[in-house]
Amino acid sequence: MPDPLLACRFLDFNLPSPLVLASGIIGTSPALMARAARAGAGMVTAKSCSLRPREGHPNPTALDWGGGLINAIGLTNPGAAAEVEVLRATRRLLQPLGVPLIASIFAGTVEEFRQVARIIQQAGPDLLEVNISCPNVSDEFGTPFAALPDSAAAVTGAVRQEVTCPVAVKLAPNVPNIARIAAAVVEAGADAITAVNTMPGMVIDAAAGRPVLSNRVGGISGPALKPIALRCVYEIRRAVAVPIIGVGGVSTGRDAAEMLMAGATVVGVGSAVCYRGVSAFEEIGRELVALMKQYGYPSVEAIRGVCHR
Amino acid sequence: MNRKDVCGSSGLPRPFRLVEVRRENRSVCSFFFDQEMPARPGQFVMAWLPGLSEKPFSLAGASPVRLTVAAVGAFSQAVHALRPGDRLWLRGPLGRGFTLPPEGSRQKLVLVGGGYGTAPLLFLARQAQAAGHTVEVVIGAKTGADLLLGEEFEQMGISPHLTTEDGSAGRAGVVTAVLVDLLAAADSPPAVYACGPTGMLAAVDEVCRQAGAAVQLAWEAYMRCGIGLCGSCEVGEGWLVCLDGPVFGQNPVLNPPG
């Protein structure tokens, strides 16, 4: 069998690889996002931006606790107007590489989601990811929109009306029935689903007698999140037909293969950058090709969703 | 690839008990702790004071852990207020440290430190000597009162070349003037290791490039997560100081990542 190909389709895009830089990891500057693309990412996602600039939480903001990472960066971003320039510069760097850019937006109300979407659309992102599931700002913004089908659909519908590019909605893993929420956002006009965001958690230092993160709670990612994410993606794939960006704990080619088998169309990579450096994309891609060859899958299309057959 | 080879197994912060505090100059103290850490010179730790903050510090020693800290902000002032018996939480070692030439190859190394940047070079000098290398040290500061660790290098049998910008001690001027002389006098270019303000590092890099000397530069940056997630410590066109550095084999501002 000739070497399997990583090139694949996602919506109307021809991607060089199914590996996607997940939102919130090094998506802060054009140079870093271009570096991820040169390292083998087939799409890159910018850090979530809000209407106004946010400093984020004080340190400690992220830890490697052993089973994965926990972080509460607190959605640090320069605000939507400044983000437009970051996204434009990033697009210029990505275009020659054939790597689409996903912008990510975040807001506290449906109306504010509209406003941010309208501003970010000026940058012409290839895809707009709607982050309704950040677990680290609930003190300020209350329960994430991703918690209920109605609120998730309300944001999706509002953003859908504002923009012409495809819209992906990023879902939370900590809900009783993620398939219902997926169905609701698809019904409201989502072109794709990103699943999942980090899982809320807490790390306590017994010697100090207090949580380590300054925000006390944070989002769990990395290996501990993988089985949770696989189940979510599997359930979503059974419920809806739209493409899925499957993300959560993918650190190796084997993890990526499992995510595709669960029903992901493409695979997000985040914490692996902390474990393996930016070259994680190249390495995971190489490992994935070797596994596809070993198990007889000639293409990404062939391995997608095999657990559903 | 083993993730420990890449960015260190940072793990969680662990409490280290302070054993000894030593004043180094008018603004800098060294803090000696009760435990060791399997770290290389040039690597850093994130130091946490519960309820206050967490900040990066390069290691001035690892057996036992030693931090040499200038009191410049709220956090470092709180560290200066610690007394023997108090705890400081550390996670690390993090980042890529300096690489020494093979043990027994008996090479000549030049270590160039500016300001607080001299601290990790003390750690490096001890390992270099133990590995059989010959070490020359250049220390620079704004004034004589800001020079750091000169006596400790003396105790190791190394007479550091001193420079001050105001001429109040040692040679008046900057460290690169001494480095140029050392490189010119060398039969073959020595390996150069530098830590200090980024302007100094850029100048050291340029001097070494012209002399054909290999250089390792410990870069400084504003840092938040320390593990390659948040992007705060980016320098140049997409280098992460926490993950790719802090030690670079070239000026990261002038040389973009591949």
XYZ file of C-alpha atoms in Angstrom:
567
model
C 0.000 0.000 0.000
C 1.358 3.456 -0.848
C 1.748 5.829 2.080
C -1.678 7.030 3.268
C -2.388 10.702 2.676
C -3.122 13.268 5.370
C -4.662 15.676 2.859
C -8.413 15.757 3.365
C -11.541 17.815 2.946
C -13.279 19.773 5.663
C -16.372 21.780 4.638
C -15.230 23.362 1.339
C -11.552 23.396 2.251
C -8.819 21.129 0.992
C -6.547 20.719 3.990
C -2.943 19.538 3.928
C -3.594 17.680 7.197
C -6.511 16.890 9.514
C -4.569 18.288 12.493
C -5.842 21.650 13.729
C -4.210 24.027 16.181
C -6.878 24.231 18.896
C -7.986 27.565 20.260
C -6.189 28.952 23.286
C -2.785 27.455 22.579
C -0.204 29.842 21.091
C -2.927 31.395 18.905
C -1.888 34.831 20.081
C 0.271 36.096 17.220
C 0.529 35.757 13.443
C 4.086 34.390 13.730
C 3.123 31.685 16.223
C 0.099 30.594 14.201
C 2.191 30.517 11.019
C 4.782 28.465 12.876
C 2.114 25.903 13.792
C 1.076 25.773 10.124
C 4.652 25.304 8.933
C 5.034 22.572 11.557
C 2.154 20.639 9.978
C -1.159 22.013 11.232
C -3.811 21.804 8.487
C -5.858 24.630 10.041
C -5.086 27.003 12.877
C -7.420 28.541 15.427
C -6.711 31.922 16.944
C -7.128 32.593 20.651
C -10.713 33.526 21.552
C -11.362 37.249 21.466
C -14.006 39.341 23.185
C -15.446 42.774 22.453
C -13.074 44.557 24.829
C -9.467 43.654 25.722
C -8.985 41.254 28.618
C -5.871 40.830 30.721
C -6.864 37.401 31.961
C -6.310 35.899 35.387
C -3.220 36.416 37.536
C -0.687 33.603 37.891
C -0.709 30.668 38.476
C -2.695 30.210 35.276
C -1.598 26.796 34.012
C -0.112 23.619 35.434
C 0.953 20.170 34.296
C -0.607 18.117 37.112
C 0.421 14.717 35.824
C -2.695 13.352 34.135
C -2.985 16.392 31.934
C -2.922 20.142 32.142
C -5.218 22.496 33.973
C -5.470 26.116 32.944
C -7.371 29.257 33.687
C -5.664 31.825 31.520
C -8.898 33.813 31.598
C -9.339 34.569 27.884
C -6.500 37.067 27.620
C -6.984 38.935 24.337
C -6.515 42.374 22.798
C -10.225 42.930 22.054
C -12.066 42.400 18.784
C -10.880 45.547 16.987
C -7.192 44.774 17.589
C -7.796 41.077 16.907
C -8.930 41.963 13.376
C -5.389 43.144 12.632
C -3.874 39.998 14.169
C -6.174 37.848 12.034
C -5.451 39.792 8.843
C -1.707 39.465 9.350
C -2.142 35.771 10.133
C -4.164 35.175 6.964
C -1.401 36.739 4.877
C 1.097 34.292 6.384
C -1.197 31.254 6.099
C -2.454 31.804 2.568
C 0.721 30.647 0.771
C 0.719 27.538 2.990
C -2.845 26.603 2.011
C -3.872 26.565 5.666
C -7.281 28.057 6.583
C -7.629 30.354 9.581
C -10.295 29.862 12.225
C -11.166 32.930 14.285
C -12.616 32.315 17.727
C -15.029 34.612 19.506
C -16.365 34.828 23.008
C -18.946 37.090 24.695
C -21.150 37.401 27.751
C -24.486 38.017 26.001
C -26.127 37.025 22.735
C -26.069 40.643 21.606
C -22.358 40.948 22.364
C -21.682 37.743 20.396
C -23.367 39.492 17.463
C -21.169 42.554 17.859
C -17.931 40.574 18.132
C -18.885 38.414 15.141
C -19.618 41.532 13.071
C -16.212 43.034 13.915
C -14.235 39.824 13.422
C -15.903 39.184 10.086
C -13.967 42.213 8.754
C -10.788 40.125 9.013
C -12.230 37.557 6.605
C -11.507 34.369 8.577
C -12.147 31.112 6.741
C -14.236 29.833 9.633
C -15.635 31.424 12.762
C -15.547 29.341 15.925
C -18.058 30.411 18.535
C -16.695 29.676 21.988
C -19.760 29.213 24.178
C -17.994 26.874 26.560
C -15.002 28.478 28.282
C -15.127 27.147 31.861
C -12.804 29.767 33.315
C -14.857 32.921 33.354
C -18.098 31.779 34.977
C -17.485 34.157 37.921
C -17.932 37.021 35.478
C -20.296 35.560 32.932
C -22.313 32.898 34.709
C -23.195 29.512 33.281
C -21.707 28.987 29.807
C -24.158 29.145 26.901
C -23.061 25.601 26.046
C -24.866 24.268 29.109
C -28.360 24.238 27.563
C -29.706 23.587 24.054
C -31.750 26.823 23.980
C -28.947 29.188 24.985
C -26.452 27.408 22.703
C -28.899 27.720 19.812
C -29.620 31.369 20.571
C -25.950 32.339 20.267
C -25.496 30.181 17.172
C -28.476 31.710 15.417
C -27.402 35.254 16.237
C -23.845 34.761 14.998
C -25.080 32.882 11.918
C -27.108 35.955 10.918
C -24.099 38.257 11.218
C -21.475 36.468 9.149
C -21.106 34.950 5.707
C -18.281 32.523 6.521
C -19.011 29.063 7.938
C -19.624 28.898 11.688
C -18.418 26.205 14.093
C -19.757 26.096 17.640
C -17.476 24.896 20.415
C -19.278 22.698 22.932
C -18.600 21.879 26.576
C -18.031 18.284 27.732
C -19.737 18.753 31.112
C -23.352 18.445 30.022
C -25.742 15.532 30.524
C -26.604 15.150 26.844
C -24.152 16.705 24.423
C -25.953 15.220 21.416
C -29.039 17.333 22.180
C -26.943 20.472 22.310
C -25.208 19.538 19.079
C -28.564 19.001 17.402
C -29.790 22.358 18.693
C -26.835 24.342 17.343
C -27.007 22.575 13.982
C -30.703 23.365 13.825
C -29.790 27.007 14.573
C -27.402 27.126 11.627
C -24.003 25.808 12.782
C -21.955 24.553 9.826
C -19.635 22.531 12.053
C -19.089 21.591 15.678
C -15.922 21.798 17.707
C -15.986 19.291 20.539
C -14.879 19.647 23.221
C -13.658 22.511 25.348
C -11.733 21.733 28.530
C -13.412 19.964 31.461
C -13.809 22.084 34.600
C -11.593 20.893 37.426
C -9.543 21.934 40.407
C -6.060 21.212 41.697
C -5.435 21.746 45.409
C -2.068 22.013 47.110
C -2.450 20.218 50.413
C 0.622 21.869 51.926
C -0.744 25.305 51.119
C -4.332 24.302 51.868
C -5.705 26.046 48.810
C -6.323 25.637 45.081
C -3.197 26.325 43.029
C -4.770 28.297 40.177
C -5.499 31.893 41.104
C -8.942 31.377 39.542
C -9.305 28.317 41.798
C -10.992 26.297 39.042
C -9.656 25.700 35.567
C -10.085 23.596 32.458
C -8.626 20.102 32.336
C -6.985 19.149 29.038
C -4.437 16.617 27.867
C -4.568 12.832 28.411
C -7.242 13.025 31.141
C -9.633 14.691 28.713
C -9.210 12.226 25.851
C -11.727 9.505 26.828
C -14.256 12.202 27.715
C -13.753 13.912 24.358
C -13.937 10.630 22.428
C -17.309 9.833 23.962
C -18.619 13.340 23.241
C -17.493 13.229 19.611
C -18.992 9.753 19.243
C -22.365 10.909 20.597
C -22.361 14.044 18.435
C -21.532 12.054 15.313
C -24.529 9.825 15.974
C -26.796 12.864 16.303
C -25.739 15.240 13.507
C -24.149 15.093 10.057
C -22.080 18.313 10.084
C -18.258 18.133 10.205
C -16.732 17.850 13.688
C -13.439 19.290 14.871
C -12.676 16.652 17.513
C -10.441 18.033 20.219
C -9.398 16.826 23.645
C -6.220 15.127 24.764
C -4.793 14.238 21.363
C -1.030 13.978 21.892
C -0.011 11.176 19.515
C -0.884 9.794 16.104
C -2.758 6.978 17.855
C -4.868 9.523 19.749
C -5.619 11.297 16.462
C -6.639 8.018 14.836
C -8.999 7.288 17.732
C -10.556 10.741 17.440
C -11.178 10.243 13.716
C -12.610 6.781 14.395
C -15.001 8.290 16.946
C -16.399 10.455 14.180
C -14.255 13.582 14.057
C -13.755 15.075 10.605
C -10.520 16.763 11.680
C -8.585 16.675 14.935
C -7.649 19.520 17.267
C -4.257 19.547 18.964
C -3.650 21.759 21.988
C -1.939 20.521 25.142
C 0.377 18.368 23.026
C 2.180 21.585 22.105
C 3.154 21.874 25.786
C 4.252 18.228 25.905
C 6.058 17.973 22.579
C 6.709 21.530 21.412
C 5.357 23.139 18.234
C 6.797 20.221 16.243
C 3.945 18.142 17.749
C 1.981 18.633 14.512
C 4.685 17.150 12.335
C 5.284 14.265 14.752
C 1.600 13.437 15.310
C 1.041 13.601 11.532
C 3.904 11.190 10.914
C 2.635 8.811 13.584
C -0.886 8.975 12.168
C 0.338 8.106 8.665
C 2.270 5.126 10.043
C -0.787 3.850 11.923
C -3.105 4.317 8.935
C -0.649 2.329 6.865
C -0.384 -0.394 9.516
C -4.166 -0.732 9.842
C -4.893 -0.398 6.123
C -6.570 3.005 5.881
C -5.469 4.717 2.653
C -6.899 8.124 3.546
C -8.325 10.252 6.334
C -11.754 9.759 4.748
C -11.348 5.988 5.164
C -10.620 6.117 8.886
C -13.286 8.662 9.800
C -16.125 7.275 11.861
C -15.140 3.612 11.621
C -16.467 3.061 15.155
C -19.944 3.792 13.819
C -19.907 1.034 11.205
C 9.990 11.960 21.978
C 9.993 11.969 25.740
C 8.197 15.059 26.948
C 10.776 15.435 29.702
C 13.408 16.010 27.026
C 11.374 18.811 25.549
C 10.068 21.027 28.283
C 10.835 19.296 31.531
C 8.254 17.499 33.588
C 7.006 20.645 35.186
C 4.528 18.913 37.444
C 2.858 20.732 40.265
C 4.453 23.294 42.550
C 6.164 21.652 45.533
C 6.957 23.404 48.801
C 10.668 24.093 49.354
C 11.779 25.221 52.794
C 14.169 28.142 52.966
C 17.394 27.247 54.787
C 19.630 30.267 54.298
C 19.452 33.802 52.943
C 22.624 35.528 51.799
C 22.790 39.183 50.787
C 24.701 39.572 47.499
C 24.507 43.314 46.914
C 22.220 46.234 47.687
C 19.220 44.775 45.846
C 19.972 41.068 45.426
C 19.814 38.134 47.879
C 20.449 34.432 47.361
C 17.952 31.949 48.795
C 19.119 28.423 49.572
C 16.465 25.715 49.976
C 16.260 22.315 51.638
C 15.994 20.162 48.491
C 17.718 19.436 45.215
C 16.240 19.546 41.743
C 17.437 17.599 38.679
C 18.050 20.754 36.649
C 20.565 22.099 34.159
C 22.048 25.579 34.315
C 19.896 27.950 32.268
C 16.641 26.206 33.173
C 14.077 28.035 35.266
C 11.416 27.409 37.866
C 8.027 28.991 38.468
C 7.998 30.184 42.081
C 4.598 30.425 43.769
C 3.625 32.261 46.931
C 0.038 31.131 47.646
C -2.349 34.044 47.482
C 0.178 36.352 45.832
C 1.449 35.225 42.448
C 3.756 32.930 40.528
C 6.863 34.191 38.688
C 9.735 32.661 36.709
C 13.280 32.572 38.116
C 16.394 31.030 36.647
C 18.243 28.640 38.931
C 21.516 29.838 40.455
C 22.095 26.328 41.780
C 20.264 23.006 41.982
C 22.051 21.006 44.727
C 20.525 22.454 46.798
C 18.130 24.703 44.907
C 19.338 28.296 44.973
C 17.573 31.372 43.644
C 19.414 34.669 43.372
C 16.706 37.305 43.297
C 16.645 41.084 42.924
C 13.906 42.887 44.845
C 12.303 44.730 41.960
C 8.535 44.162 42.270
C 5.848 43.059 44.706
C 6.576 39.370 44.245
C 10.364 39.528 44.533
C 9.986 41.812 47.551
C 7.784 39.168 49.148
C 10.473 36.582 48.412
C 12.998 38.898 50.096
C 10.748 38.986 53.162
C 11.008 35.183 53.537
C 13.045 33.929 56.490
C 14.721 30.542 57.085
C 12.005 28.001 57.769
C 9.514 29.719 55.438
C 8.260 27.938 52.319
C 8.335 28.844 48.665
C 6.559 26.588 46.140
C 8.523 25.735 43.000
C 7.569 23.870 39.840
C 10.164 22.880 37.340
C 12.787 22.679 36.093
C 11.356 24.247 32.951
C 12.736 25.124 29.549
C 15.934 24.255 27.751
C 19.153 24.956 29.633
C 22.749 25.464 28.536
C 24.591 22.603 26.868
C 28.199 22.051 27.909
C 30.824 20.532 25.599
C 31.422 16.805 26.205
C 32.942 16.001 29.580
C 36.705 15.605 29.416
C 37.045 17.548 26.145
C 38.751 20.251 28.249
C 37.471 23.234 26.329
C 37.793 26.893 27.043
C 34.488 28.604 27.860
C 33.709 32.269 28.276
C 30.685 33.148 30.444
C 29.272 36.645 30.072
C 26.794 37.946 32.644
C 25.010 41.285 32.757
C 23.226 42.484 35.893
C 21.076 39.761 37.473
C 21.936 37.531 34.509
C 25.109 36.488 36.273
C 23.172 34.156 38.625
C 22.644 31.147 36.301
C 26.241 31.478 35.081
C 27.514 30.655 38.564
C 25.579 27.364 38.336
C 26.995 26.834 34.830
C 30.572 27.624 35.902
C 30.455 24.996 38.656
C 29.262 22.308 36.242
C 31.775 23.385 33.592
C 34.667 23.158 36.038
C 33.463 19.773 37.275
C 33.407 18.580 33.650
C 37.053 19.618 33.212
C 36.577 22.799 31.193
C 38.449 26.076 31.686
C 36.137 28.930 32.521
C 36.612 32.654 32.051
C 33.927 34.988 33.333
C 32.957 38.527 32.369
C 30.561 40.308 34.723
C 28.983 43.649 33.939
C 26.628 45.988 35.755
C 25.568 49.617 35.784
C 27.673 50.472 38.847
C 30.122 48.721 41.148
C 27.359 48.362 43.742
C 25.297 46.302 41.267
C 28.031 43.796 40.374
C 26.988 40.302 41.354
C 28.725 37.142 42.590
C 32.292 38.238 41.802
C 33.621 36.909 45.104
C 32.025 33.534 44.600
C 33.717 33.143 41.233
C 37.006 34.143 42.958
C 36.468 31.335 45.487
C 36.207 28.939 42.542
C 39.602 30.112 41.283
C 38.082 32.212 38.511
C 39.099 35.886 38.393
C 36.149 37.548 36.721
C 36.668 40.454 34.335
C 34.515 43.249 35.739
C 32.915 46.087 33.807
C 30.658 48.907 34.964
C 28.834 51.412 32.810
C 29.772 54.287 35.136
C 33.369 53.130 35.609
C 32.971 52.847 39.390
C 34.527 49.368 39.388
C 36.492 47.292 36.905
C 36.743 48.435 33.324
C 34.462 51.309 32.316
C 32.017 50.258 29.598
C 30.137 47.123 28.699
C 30.899 43.408 28.773
C 31.193 43.067 25.015
C 34.349 45.226 24.981
C 36.060 42.627 27.189
C 34.573 39.783 25.160
C 36.007 41.234 21.940
C 39.482 41.264 23.535
C 39.133 37.710 24.844
C 38.001 36.420 21.460
C 40.816 38.270 19.680
C 43.412 36.804 22.054
C 42.147 33.212 21.749
C 43.949 30.733 19.495
C 40.639 29.177 18.554
C 37.212 30.634 19.303
C 35.960 29.587 22.763
C 32.343 28.613 23.389
C 30.510 31.641 24.753
C 27.590 31.519 27.213
C 25.675 34.656 28.080
C 22.806 35.757 30.288
C 21.601 39.296 30.862
C 19.444 42.018 29.350
C 18.354 41.304 25.775
C 20.308 44.270 24.409
C 23.480 42.815 25.887
C 22.651 39.363 24.521
C 22.145 40.760 21.021
C 25.528 42.492 21.239
C 27.245 39.319 22.524
C 25.649 37.355 19.678
C 26.967 39.833 17.108
C 30.490 39.816 18.546
C 30.531 36.007 18.573
C 29.181 35.765 15.041
C 31.991 37.978 13.768
C 34.590 35.949 15.660
C 33.117 32.596 14.583
C 32.498 31.591 18.202
C 29.550 29.343 19.116
C 27.204 31.116 21.488
C 24.382 30.161 23.851
C 22.144 32.968 25.054
C 19.724 32.726 27.994
C 16.880 34.988 26.906
C 14.462 36.852 29.155
C 10.772 37.496 28.535
C 7.521 38.285 30.277
C 6.108 34.895 31.134
C 2.769 33.582 32.370
C 2.069 29.854 32.037
C 5.690 28.763 31.602
C 4.687 25.618 29.671
C 4.016 26.747 26.103
C 0.314 27.409 26.242
C -0.425 31.098 26.586
C 1.990 32.690 24.089
C 2.959 35.507 26.479
C 6.707 34.924 26.229
C 6.956 35.053 22.437
C 10.105 36.740 21.117
C 11.056 37.402 17.518
C 8.892 35.721 14.917
C 7.254 32.941 16.916
C 9.821 31.669 19.445
C 8.458 30.681 22.852
C 11.034 31.515 25.511
C 9.507 29.016 27.975
C 9.502 26.064 25.578
C 12.114 26.780 22.883
C 14.384 28.608 25.327
C 15.284 30.253 27.589
C 18.659 29.238 26.101
C 18.971 29.833 22.356
C 21.928 29.043 20.104
C 21.434 32.302 18.242
C 19.665 35.615 18.616
C 15.978 34.572 18.486
C 14.909 38.051 17.408
C 17.049 37.918 14.252
C 16.524 34.255 13.391
C 12.926 33.068 12.945
C 12.030 29.465 13.793
C 12.070 27.061 10.839
